Every structure is written in structure tokens, then in C-alpha cells.
Amino acid sequence: MSWTFDEAAYRRRTAWFQAARFGLFLHWGLYAIPARGEWVRNNEHIPKEAYDPLLREFNPTACDMRAWARMAKDAGMQYAVLTAKHHDGFCLFDSALTDFKSTNSLAGRDFVREFLDACREAGLRTGLYYSLIDWHHPDYPHQGDRTHPMCGNPDYPDDGRDFNRYLEYLHGQVRELCTNYGQLDILWFDFSHDHLRGPAWKGEELMQMVRSLQPDVVTNNRLEVSGEGFGSMATGHPTPYHGDFITPEQFVPPRGLQDISGKPLVWEACITMNNHWGYCARDHFYKPAPLLVRKLVECVSKGGNMLLNVGPDARGRFPEQSQAILREIGRWMEKNRDSILGCGPAPYPKPEYGRYTQRGDKLYVHILENTLGPVPLTGIPADSIQRIRLLPDGSEVPLSRSWVHADWPDLAFADLGENPVLPDPVDTVLEVTLKSHSEAMK
Ligand code: GLC
């Protein structure tokens, strides 16, 4: 039977994802022991023989997935995605297809199961990241993939490697994840490049299997592309392995993402807190929490999600800096979550002092820098405003009647009072309730 794109099913299964807006990305595995990031095997050309023994050492006794889920929840996150297998091939789940897995490590634990149980208990939607690339599997191309740690090393030729046998392994593991761990909300594949895209992964067959086992799971676009490239959803001609959302990486797109006909696309920007996905002990270059709050607001104002990453250490703990950032984001979200969750772009031009997000008749004005005097509600017709409140405490914010803006009668201005300092230096949010069209026309 030939495949056809089911737009209604696509919109139905991505609805929760678009409303969720904010998730936690978790990169964790053996690479936490070298503590130089998840690409350490590639960056330092470490042969398998030198890397595999880490399996016998891996025993993150401090790993408490309930604590992980609680930190995500308290930060206002609505979903969490864990690396079930990264490029190094190490599996955090009890796969019957390999011995290179956490249940064979000193820990002897199925961390994927612990993660999913803890997240579901905390009320978080759950996702699993699965690397298409596998530097451990003997049938994965060593010379035929420029990302392989042994690429360029003549001692590791590709003679005898059977890529179809690797694909059986890849499909078999995805089948295990889709069969043995309950309902998954997100499958986060990573990543396609060069000739290794779509059909090369037997993408149509893979997605048929995924859809048969997890019909509502939301998938990303990396069976086709990576953090660069949008994939076939943007062309208006989705392939059977199109993916449901676009995945800009370490970057917020200059504007919302649309397909060739101008229809908005579902997208999620994945962002690290420092400069590494996996734990990197020397990388102290963390983004300040206020910056990350403002990037979250920017993503939502452009119709996207933000997936913010933490790389737990080899003991199973979040780095202290990551914990502090999550707590600070959580303090802002606790008071302003209504301006993020379920929101999207507003049909008005961006105000020069901040951003707009909207959900139904609630328009949220994110004031990111002081205005001198009353705040111009750029583009919002004065007669469409029913009331304005300061979101965190619900206090009334009157429309300004000041003479200073008398020359702009068609513009509405909010009066924040005599204090020139904004209530929240990170992002002061006003909730504007708009009149329905009929009320506005009275
Ligand atoms: C890139 C990196 C990979 C990381 C991913 C997260 O693909 O290669 O290490 O997991 O980005 O988006």
C-alpha cells in the first residue's frame, strides 16, 4: 500500500507538543566518565578497545531519576527526553541485541525504564533520543562515515562490514524501545548526514514499524536531516520518514518556521546550558538563567519549543550550575507559566522593548527592557483591550491617559506607575485580555 501523509493525524499528535513548549534534554552515558563531552571518542580518536572498559566502571550510585524529574517539573518543563543510545553505541536500556548496555555495567540498571517511570510519576511527557549513528557496532561504517572515531585510520577498514546487518540492529532496537517501555511521547532520532539519510536508514520501513507500535508518538526530522536542514515537511511533500518537528540546534531561528506554502511548521530549538551536551567537567561557560528565560520566550513568540539540555555526571548528578539555573528558571516560570504553556505567536508586530505571546484572548506582553514612561502596546488596537493585569500577582495595570503620548491616539499604552524599575528585570509580563471581535465592534 502506498504511503500518504495524514495531515489530521499529524496535527492531532503534535497538539500537546506545541502546547508544552518547554522540555528537558538529558545527555548521559559512559562519556560522563572521561567528562569531556559526548563526542570524546571522535574528538580524541579513542579506539573501542580503550573505551569499552568504561562499561565495567559505570556505576552512577547517586542517580535518582525521581530527583531528575522533580527538577524538570519545578523548572516548569512539561516533557523530558533521555539519550537511550548516543553515537558511542552504549545503551541505557536492557536491549537483547547487545551486551554494551547499562544492565551489563557495574550499575546493572535499566536507566531508561527508571527514567520513564519517574517522569510519568511526576506528570511529565516522555521522550527517548536514539542515535542512528553507532560507533560501537562492528557493521557500522568506520571509513564510510566521516563522524566515526576510526575514520581515516587504515587499521579499521570497512571490509566485511554489512550495513544491512547494522540496519537490522537499528530497527530491532527501535522496536525494543517502542515495545517494552510503554507509551512513548517523543522519539528523537539523531542524525542524518551526507549519504546517510532517509532511505539509507530504511526510513519508510522504520517509521511504519514505529507508527504500528506507537501511533501517537511525535518524531523529529533527523531521519532526513540534522540541526541544519528542515526536511521534507518544509517542502509541502512530506516523505514517510518526514518527522513531525524541525530541530534547530544551539540557535533560535530569526523568525517562525514555515513550509513552502507559508504554513507554520512545528519546531523545537535544542540548547545546551554550557557548550556540551554530555557532561564536560571543564566547561564552566554556562548561559545565565535570565538569558535562557528570554530565549524560551523568543521560541514561543515564534511558534516553537525549547528543549534545554543537562549533562549529568558519572555519579548520576546534575552539575550544580545546571541545578541552580533550573531553580532560577523555575522561579520565573512559577509566576509566568501562563505566558508560555499553550501559547504561540501573536498576530501583531514585535514590540521594540520585548515580545508578545498569545493564547486565545490572552495576549502576554513580555517587557524585556525599560520603556521611558507608559509602555506602548504596539499594534494592539486600543478598543480591543478589555483589561490589563501584571501576570505574577494579577494586579490591575491601567491604560495610560498621560499627555506625553497624546500624539499617538491610536496606540494603547500601559501605565506601570511611578517606579521606573521593572517589577521583574528578567521579563516583566503583562496579561492583556482582548475583547472578542464582536465586543470590539460594539
Ligand atoms: C548533534 C550532536 C549530538 C547531540 C545532538 C543534540 O547531533 O552531534 O552529540 O546529541 O546534536 O541535538
Short mmCIF file of C-alpha atoms and ligand atoms in Angstrom, two decimals:
data_model
loop_
_atom_site.label_atom_id
_atom_site.label_comp_id
_atom_site.label_asym_id
_atom_site.label_seq_id
_atom_site.Cartn_x
_atom_site.Cartn_y
_atom_site.Cartn_z
CA MET A 1 0.00 0.00 0.00
CA SER A 2 1.48 3.40 -0.95
CA TRP A 3 2.00 5.81 1.90
CA THR A 4 0.03 9.05 2.11
CA PHE A 5 0.54 11.93 4.56
CA ASP A 6 -2.26 12.17 7.13
CA GLU A 7 -2.42 15.87 8.00
CA ALA A 8 -5.21 15.41 10.57
CA ALA A 9 -3.25 12.74 12.45
CA TYR A 10 -0.12 14.94 12.30
CA ARG A 11 -1.98 17.94 13.78
CA ARG A 12 -3.66 15.73 16.40
CA ARG A 13 -0.47 14.08 17.68
CA THR A 14 1.59 17.30 17.72
CA ALA A 15 -1.04 19.38 19.56
CA TRP A 16 0.21 18.52 23.08
CA PHE A 17 3.83 19.03 21.96
CA GLN A 18 3.15 22.54 20.68
CA ALA A 19 1.31 23.43 23.88
CA ALA A 20 4.08 22.00 26.08
CA ARG A 21 6.67 24.50 24.77
CA PHE A 22 9.44 23.65 27.29
CA GLY A 23 11.32 20.38 27.81
CA LEU A 24 14.44 18.90 29.38
CA PHE A 25 17.07 17.20 27.22
CA LEU A 26 19.34 14.70 29.01
CA HIS A 27 22.63 13.51 27.52
CA TRP A 28 24.10 10.80 29.71
CA GLY A 29 26.21 7.68 29.32
CA LEU A 30 29.74 6.30 29.55
CA TYR A 31 31.13 9.59 28.15
CA ALA A 32 30.31 11.18 31.54
CA ILE A 33 33.36 9.34 32.91
CA PRO A 34 36.01 10.95 30.64
CA ALA A 35 33.89 14.08 31.26
CA ARG A 36 34.97 15.76 28.02
CA GLY A 37 31.62 15.71 26.22
CA GLU A 38 29.68 13.09 24.27
CA TRP A 39 31.94 13.31 21.19
CA VAL A 40 35.09 12.46 23.16
CA ARG A 41 35.65 9.18 21.22
CA ASN A 42 35.54 11.08 17.93
CA ASN A 43 37.45 14.14 19.09
CA GLU A 44 40.29 12.07 20.55
CA HIS A 45 40.08 9.11 18.11
CA ILE A 46 39.69 6.71 21.02
CA PRO A 47 39.53 3.08 19.78
CA LYS A 48 36.72 0.84 21.02
CA GLU A 49 39.21 -1.30 22.91
CA ALA A 50 40.14 1.69 25.09
CA TYR A 51 36.57 2.99 25.52
CA ASP A 52 34.56 -0.19 26.16
CA PRO A 53 36.14 -0.97 29.56
CA LEU A 54 34.31 2.10 30.92
CA LEU A 55 31.30 -0.21 30.99
CA ARG A 56 32.78 -2.07 33.93
CA GLU A 57 33.31 1.21 35.81
CA PHE A 58 29.92 2.84 35.12
CA ASN A 59 28.04 2.82 38.42
CA PRO A 60 26.19 6.11 38.99
CA THR A 61 25.10 5.35 42.54
CA ALA A 62 23.81 8.89 43.07
CA CYS A 63 21.43 8.65 40.11
CA ASP A 64 17.91 9.36 41.37
CA MET A 65 15.58 9.68 38.39
CA ARG A 66 12.77 10.94 40.62
CA ALA A 67 15.01 13.85 41.61
CA TRP A 68 15.78 14.47 37.91
CA ALA A 69 12.07 14.51 37.08
CA ARG A 70 11.31 16.81 40.04
CA MET A 71 13.97 19.32 38.95
CA ALA A 72 12.45 19.36 35.46
CA LYS A 73 8.92 19.76 36.79
CA ASP A 74 9.93 22.54 39.20
CA ALA A 75 11.58 24.38 36.31
CA GLY A 76 8.22 24.44 34.52
CA MET A 77 9.23 21.81 31.98
CA GLN A 78 6.44 19.68 30.53
CA TYR A 79 8.45 16.85 28.96
CA ALA A 80 11.87 15.21 29.17
CA VAL A 81 13.99 13.40 26.58
CA LEU A 82 16.80 10.99 27.58
CA THR A 83 19.52 9.52 25.36
CA ALA A 84 18.62 5.81 25.22
CA LYS A 85 21.68 5.34 22.97
CA HIS A 86 24.10 8.03 21.79
CA HIS A 87 26.69 7.87 18.99
CA ASP A 88 29.03 5.77 21.16
CA GLY A 89 26.53 2.91 20.98
CA PHE A 90 26.18 2.49 24.74
CA CYS A 91 22.58 1.63 25.63
CA LEU A 92 20.91 2.89 28.79
CA PHE A 93 18.24 0.23 28.27
CA ASP A 94 18.17 -3.57 28.50
CA SER A 95 18.49 -4.41 24.81
CA ALA A 96 18.54 -8.09 23.88
CA LEU A 97 20.63 -7.15 20.84
CA THR A 98 23.81 -6.06 22.54
CA ASP A 99 25.93 -6.54 25.67
CA PHE A 100 27.05 -2.88 25.52
CA LYS A 101 24.34 -1.68 27.85
CA SER A 102 23.79 -0.29 31.34
CA THR A 103 22.25 -3.55 32.61
CA ASN A 104 25.66 -5.12 31.94
CA SER A 105 27.55 -2.29 33.63
CA LEU A 106 28.63 -2.24 37.27
CA ALA A 107 25.31 -0.44 37.88
CA GLY A 108 23.23 -3.32 36.47
CA ARG A 109 20.29 -0.92 35.98
CA ASP A 110 17.85 -0.21 33.13
CA PHE A 111 18.06 3.60 33.32
CA VAL A 112 15.56 4.12 30.52
CA ARG A 113 12.93 2.27 32.49
CA GLU A 114 13.79 4.20 35.69
CA PHE A 115 13.67 7.46 33.74
CA LEU A 116 10.29 6.75 32.11
CA ASP A 117 8.76 5.58 35.40
CA ALA A 118 9.97 8.66 37.27
CA CYS A 119 8.83 11.10 34.59
CA ARG A 120 5.40 9.54 34.26
CA GLU A 121 5.02 9.59 38.04
CA ALA A 122 5.90 13.29 38.03
CA GLY A 123 3.39 14.02 35.25
CA LEU A 124 5.97 14.71 32.56
CA ARG A 125 5.59 13.58 28.96
CA THR A 126 8.49 11.32 27.98
CA GLY A 127 10.85 11.06 25.04
CA LEU A 128 13.78 8.91 24.06
CA TYR A 129 16.70 10.06 21.95
CA TYR A 130 18.12 7.30 19.72
CA SER A 131 21.31 7.76 17.72
CA LEU A 132 21.20 6.46 14.13
CA ILE A 133 24.99 6.68 14.22
CA ASP A 134 26.74 3.91 16.15
CA TRP A 135 30.49 3.98 16.63
CA HIS A 136 30.46 0.69 18.58
CA HIS A 137 28.63 -1.66 16.19
CA PRO A 138 31.05 -3.68 14.01
CA ASP A 139 28.83 -3.34 10.91
CA TYR A 140 28.58 0.46 11.15
CA PRO A 141 30.85 2.10 8.54
CA HIS A 142 34.15 3.23 10.03
CA GLN A 143 35.57 4.76 6.83
CA GLY A 144 32.17 5.29 5.23
CA ASP A 145 31.06 7.77 7.89
CA ARG A 146 33.24 10.82 8.48
CA THR A 147 31.97 11.08 12.08
CA HIS A 148 33.38 7.69 13.06
CA PRO A 149 36.31 7.92 15.54
CA MET A 150 38.32 5.49 13.40
CA CYS A 151 37.57 7.23 10.08
CA GLY A 152 40.92 7.75 8.35
CA ASN A 153 42.64 5.05 10.38
CA PRO A 154 43.82 2.32 7.95
CA ASP A 155 43.75 -0.21 10.77
CA TYR A 156 39.94 -0.07 10.65
CA PRO A 157 38.87 -0.79 7.05
CA ASP A 158 35.22 -1.28 6.13
CA ASP A 159 35.88 -4.70 4.52
CA GLY A 160 33.29 -7.20 5.68
CA ARG A 161 31.06 -4.65 7.39
CA ASP A 162 27.44 -5.32 6.48
CA PHE A 163 25.37 -2.14 6.72
CA ASN A 164 22.12 -4.08 6.25
CA ARG A 165 23.02 -6.13 9.30
CA TYR A 166 23.54 -2.85 11.17
CA LEU A 167 20.13 -1.63 9.98
CA GLU A 168 18.54 -4.82 11.33
CA TYR A 169 20.17 -3.94 14.67
CA LEU A 170 18.99 -0.30 14.49
CA HIS A 171 15.42 -1.26 13.59
CA GLY A 172 15.46 -4.05 16.17
CA GLN A 173 16.46 -1.67 18.97
CA VAL A 174 13.86 0.92 17.97
CA ARG A 175 11.33 -1.92 18.02
CA GLU A 176 12.50 -2.85 21.56
CA LEU A 177 12.07 0.75 22.75
CA CYS A 178 8.64 1.02 21.11
CA THR A 179 7.52 -2.35 22.53
CA ASN A 180 8.98 -2.78 26.03
CA TYR A 181 8.65 0.63 27.68
CA GLY A 182 5.01 1.66 27.49
CA GLN A 183 3.67 4.66 25.60
CA LEU A 184 6.40 6.97 24.38
CA ASP A 185 5.51 10.59 23.62
CA ILE A 186 8.61 11.54 21.62
CA LEU A 187 11.20 9.65 19.54
CA TRP A 188 14.21 11.94 19.00
CA PHE A 189 16.40 10.45 16.22
CA ASP A 190 19.93 11.83 15.60
CA PHE A 191 21.26 12.49 12.94
CA SER A 192 21.31 12.18 9.16
CA HIS A 193 24.25 13.46 7.13
CA ASP A 194 25.93 13.06 3.75
CA HIS A 195 24.56 9.91 2.07
CA LEU A 196 23.14 8.56 5.33
CA ARG A 197 19.59 9.91 5.15
CA GLY A 198 16.02 8.66 4.85
CA PRO A 199 16.12 5.63 2.54
CA ALA A 200 19.68 4.80 3.67
CA TRP A 201 18.23 4.13 7.15
CA LYS A 202 15.30 2.24 5.54
CA GLY A 203 13.33 5.14 6.97
CA GLU A 204 9.95 4.22 5.48
CA GLU A 205 10.10 0.71 6.91
CA LEU A 206 11.34 2.06 10.25
CA MET A 207 8.52 4.60 10.55
CA GLN A 208 5.89 2.03 9.50
CA MET A 209 7.06 -0.12 12.41
CA VAL A 210 7.18 2.85 14.81
CA ARG A 211 3.68 4.00 13.83
CA SER A 212 2.33 0.45 14.20
CA LEU A 213 3.63 0.25 17.78
CA GLN A 214 3.42 3.88 18.88
CA PRO A 215 0.80 5.52 16.63
CA ASP A 216 0.77 8.84 18.54
CA VAL A 217 4.49 9.25 19.15
CA VAL A 218 5.91 12.58 17.94
CA THR A 219 9.14 12.23 15.97
CA ASN A 220 11.77 14.77 14.91
CA ASN A 221 13.12 15.43 11.42
CA ARG A 222 16.53 13.80 11.82
CA LEU A 223 15.82 10.67 9.81
CA GLU A 224 16.27 13.16 6.96
CA VAL A 225 18.50 15.99 8.23
CA SER A 226 20.27 17.25 11.34
CA GLY A 227 20.22 20.60 13.15
CA GLU A 228 20.70 22.03 9.68
CA GLY A 229 18.06 21.49 7.01
CA PHE A 230 14.33 21.41 7.66
CA GLY A 231 13.41 18.14 5.99
CA SER A 232 10.51 17.24 3.73
CA MET A 233 7.79 18.78 5.93
CA ALA A 234 9.05 22.17 4.77
CA THR A 235 8.71 21.21 1.10
CA GLY A 236 4.97 20.59 1.33
CA HIS A 237 5.66 16.99 0.24
CA PRO A 238 6.33 15.01 3.40
CA THR A 239 8.08 11.65 3.00
CA PRO A 240 7.09 8.61 5.08
CA TYR A 241 10.05 9.44 7.36
CA HIS A 242 9.39 13.22 7.44
CA GLY A 243 9.44 13.72 11.20
CA ASP A 244 6.88 15.94 12.95
CA PHE A 245 9.14 18.77 14.10
CA ILE A 246 12.16 20.71 12.90
CA THR A 247 15.20 20.76 15.19
CA PRO A 248 17.27 23.96 15.09
CA GLU A 249 20.26 23.36 17.35
CA GLN A 250 22.10 25.87 19.60
CA PHE A 251 20.17 28.57 17.74
CA VAL A 252 16.80 30.32 17.74
CA PRO A 253 15.56 30.88 14.17
CA PRO A 254 15.31 34.59 13.16
CA ARG A 255 11.58 34.06 12.62
CA GLY A 256 8.97 31.33 12.89
CA LEU A 257 9.47 28.34 10.57
CA GLN A 258 7.02 27.83 7.72
CA ASP A 259 6.66 25.36 4.88
CA ILE A 260 6.87 26.34 1.23
CA SER A 261 3.22 27.47 1.25
CA GLY A 262 3.68 29.62 4.37
CA LYS A 263 2.01 27.14 6.73
CA PRO A 264 3.64 27.26 10.19
CA LEU A 265 5.88 24.28 10.98
CA VAL A 266 6.27 22.61 14.36
CA TRP A 267 9.78 23.18 15.70
CA GLU A 268 11.90 22.83 18.80
CA ALA A 269 15.24 24.54 19.44
CA CYS A 270 17.59 22.28 21.41
CA ILE A 271 20.02 24.28 23.53
CA THR A 272 22.82 23.35 25.93
CA MET A 273 23.33 25.19 29.22
CA ASN A 274 27.10 25.29 28.70
CA ASN A 275 28.75 24.26 25.42
CA HIS A 276 28.43 20.50 25.69
CA TRP A 277 25.53 18.05 25.54
CA GLY A 278 27.28 15.36 27.57
CA TYR A 279 28.98 16.12 30.90
CA CYS A 280 32.16 18.18 30.47
CA ALA A 281 33.87 18.94 33.76
CA ARG A 282 35.97 21.82 32.45
CA ASP A 283 33.15 23.58 30.60
CA HIS A 284 32.01 26.27 33.04
CA PHE A 285 30.64 28.55 30.34
CA TYR A 286 27.01 28.35 31.42
CA LYS A 287 24.33 30.56 29.93
CA PRO A 288 22.74 32.76 32.64
CA ALA A 289 19.20 31.75 33.58
CA PRO A 290 17.76 35.15 32.55
CA LEU A 291 19.16 34.63 29.04
CA LEU A 292 17.57 31.18 28.86
CA VAL A 293 14.21 32.54 30.06
CA ARG A 294 14.32 35.16 27.33
CA LYS A 295 15.26 32.54 24.71
CA LEU A 296 12.31 30.40 25.82
CA VAL A 297 10.02 33.43 25.40
CA GLU A 298 11.57 34.08 21.98
CA CYS A 299 10.96 30.49 20.87
CA VAL A 300 7.31 30.63 21.95
CA SER A 301 6.80 34.06 20.37
CA LYS A 302 7.94 32.46 17.09
CA GLY A 303 5.79 29.34 17.45
CA GLY A 304 8.49 26.99 18.73
CA ASN A 305 9.55 24.94 21.76
CA MET A 306 12.81 24.98 23.68
CA LEU A 307 14.49 21.73 24.74
CA LEU A 308 17.08 22.71 27.36
CA ASN A 309 19.89 20.24 28.00
CA VAL A 310 21.54 18.91 31.14
CA GLY A 311 24.50 16.51 31.04
CA PRO A 312 24.53 14.58 34.34
CA ASP A 313 27.94 13.49 35.69
CA ALA A 314 29.28 9.96 36.11
CA ARG A 315 27.78 9.72 39.60
CA GLY A 316 24.33 10.49 38.17
CA ARG A 317 24.07 14.03 39.50
CA PHE A 318 23.14 17.22 37.62
CA PRO A 319 26.04 19.70 37.73
CA GLU A 320 25.50 22.29 40.45
CA GLN A 321 25.41 25.08 37.85
CA SER A 322 22.64 23.26 35.97
CA GLN A 323 20.63 22.79 39.14
CA ALA A 324 20.94 26.49 40.00
CA ILE A 325 19.85 27.51 36.50
CA LEU A 326 16.83 25.19 36.63
CA ARG A 327 15.84 26.63 40.01
CA GLU A 328 16.10 30.22 38.74
CA ILE A 329 14.11 29.44 35.60
CA GLY A 330 11.57 27.70 37.82
CA ARG A 331 11.11 30.83 39.96
CA TRP A 332 10.24 32.84 36.82
CA MET A 333 8.04 30.07 35.39
CA GLU A 334 6.16 29.63 38.67
CA LYS A 335 4.87 33.21 38.28
CA ASN A 336 4.67 33.46 34.49
CA ARG A 337 3.98 29.95 33.13
CA ASP A 338 0.63 31.11 31.70
CA SER A 339 2.57 33.25 29.21
CA ILE A 340 4.46 30.19 27.92
CA LEU A 341 2.42 26.99 28.21
CA GLY A 342 -0.19 26.65 25.47
CA CYS A 343 0.96 29.92 23.93
CA GLY A 344 2.23 30.82 20.49
CA PRO A 345 2.86 33.85 18.30
CA ALA A 346 0.57 36.89 18.46
CA PRO A 347 -0.70 38.46 15.18
CA TYR A 348 0.99 41.76 15.99
CA PRO A 349 4.44 43.15 15.22
CA LYS A 350 7.13 42.53 17.83
CA PRO A 351 7.32 45.48 20.25
CA GLU A 352 10.79 47.01 20.32
CA TYR A 353 11.14 46.56 24.11
CA GLY A 354 10.21 42.86 24.20
CA ARG A 355 7.98 40.16 22.76
CA TYR A 356 4.35 39.03 22.55
CA THR A 357 2.98 35.56 23.13
CA GLN A 358 -0.72 34.68 22.92
CA ARG A 359 -3.22 32.01 23.87
CA GLY A 360 -6.82 32.64 22.83
CA ASP A 361 -7.98 36.02 24.17
CA LYS A 362 -4.93 36.34 26.44
CA LEU A 363 -2.09 38.36 24.98
CA TYR A 364 1.12 38.38 27.01
CA VAL A 365 3.39 41.42 26.79
CA HIS A 366 6.95 40.46 27.73
CA ILE A 367 8.76 43.64 28.76
CA LEU A 368 12.46 42.86 28.48
CA GLU A 369 13.76 46.41 28.72
CA ASN A 370 12.51 49.57 30.36
CA THR A 371 10.47 51.99 28.35
CA LEU A 372 10.59 55.61 29.47
CA GLY A 373 7.08 56.21 30.79
CA PRO A 374 3.99 54.31 29.64
CA VAL A 375 4.51 51.08 27.70
CA PRO A 376 3.30 51.23 24.07
CA LEU A 377 1.24 48.14 23.21
CA THR A 378 2.46 48.29 19.64
CA GLY A 379 -0.01 47.11 17.04
CA ILE A 380 -2.77 46.28 19.52
CA PRO A 381 -5.92 48.33 18.79
CA ALA A 382 -6.84 50.28 21.95
CA ASP A 383 -10.50 49.36 21.56
CA SER A 384 -9.66 45.65 21.59
CA ILE A 385 -8.34 45.72 25.14
CA GLN A 386 -10.67 44.55 27.89
CA ARG A 387 -8.20 44.69 30.80
CA ILE A 388 -4.51 44.52 31.65
CA ARG A 389 -3.00 42.72 34.67
CA LEU A 390 0.54 42.20 35.92
CA LEU A 391 0.72 38.45 35.40
CA PRO A 392 2.58 37.35 38.56
CA ASP A 393 0.25 39.00 41.08
CA GLY A 394 -2.85 39.71 38.99
CA SER A 395 -2.76 43.39 39.92
CA GLU A 396 -4.54 45.88 37.70
CA VAL A 397 -2.45 47.78 35.16
CA PRO A 398 -4.40 50.77 33.88
CA LEU A 399 -4.30 52.13 30.36
CA SER A 400 -2.23 55.30 30.43
CA ARG A 401 -4.01 58.64 30.00
CA SER A 402 -0.76 60.63 30.06
CA TRP A 403 -0.32 63.68 27.85
CA VAL A 404 3.20 62.51 26.91
CA HIS A 405 1.83 60.17 24.25
CA ALA A 406 -1.14 62.36 23.19
CA ASP A 407 0.32 62.47 19.67
CA TRP A 408 -0.27 58.73 19.32
CA PRO A 409 -4.04 58.46 19.94
CA ASP A 410 -4.37 55.17 18.03
CA LEU A 411 -1.84 53.45 20.26
CA ALA A 412 -2.67 51.92 23.67
CA PHE A 413 -0.17 52.46 26.48
CA ALA A 414 0.07 50.56 29.75
CA ASP A 415 0.74 52.61 32.87
CA LEU A 416 3.24 50.79 35.12
CA GLY A 417 3.17 53.61 37.69
CA GLU A 418 5.89 55.82 39.11
CA ASN A 419 8.58 53.21 39.75
CA PRO A 420 10.99 53.32 36.78
CA VAL A 421 12.37 49.89 37.74
CA LEU A 422 10.54 46.96 36.17
CA PRO A 423 8.95 44.50 38.66
CA ASP A 424 10.96 41.66 37.10
CA PRO A 425 14.29 42.56 35.48
CA VAL A 426 14.36 39.24 33.64
CA ASP A 427 10.97 39.63 31.98
CA THR A 428 8.00 41.60 33.31
CA VAL A 429 4.84 40.08 31.88
CA LEU A 430 1.51 41.83 31.38
CA GLU A 431 -1.60 39.79 30.69
CA VAL A 432 -3.85 41.66 28.28
CA THR A 433 -7.36 40.27 27.94
CA LEU A 434 -8.66 41.08 24.49
CA LYS A 435 -12.27 41.71 23.68
CA SER A 436 -13.87 39.24 21.34
CA HIS A 437 -14.24 40.60 17.83
CA SER A 438 -17.97 41.17 18.36
CA GLU A 439 -17.40 43.05 21.64
CA ALA A 440 -14.72 45.18 19.98
CA MET A 441 -17.13 46.04 17.17
CA LYS A 442 -19.83 47.40 19.60
C1 GLC B 1 24.34 16.90 17.49
C2 GLC B 1 25.46 16.22 18.25
C3 GLC B 1 24.94 15.23 19.25
C4 GLC B 1 23.83 15.78 20.09
C5 GLC B 1 22.79 16.43 19.20
C6 GLC B 1 21.73 17.12 20.04
O1 GLC B 1 23.74 15.97 16.64
O2 GLC B 1 26.25 15.51 17.34
O3 GLC B 1 26.02 14.85 20.10
O4 GLC B 1 23.24 14.69 20.77
O5 GLC B 1 23.38 17.41 18.39
O6 GLC B 1 20.88 17.83 19.18
#
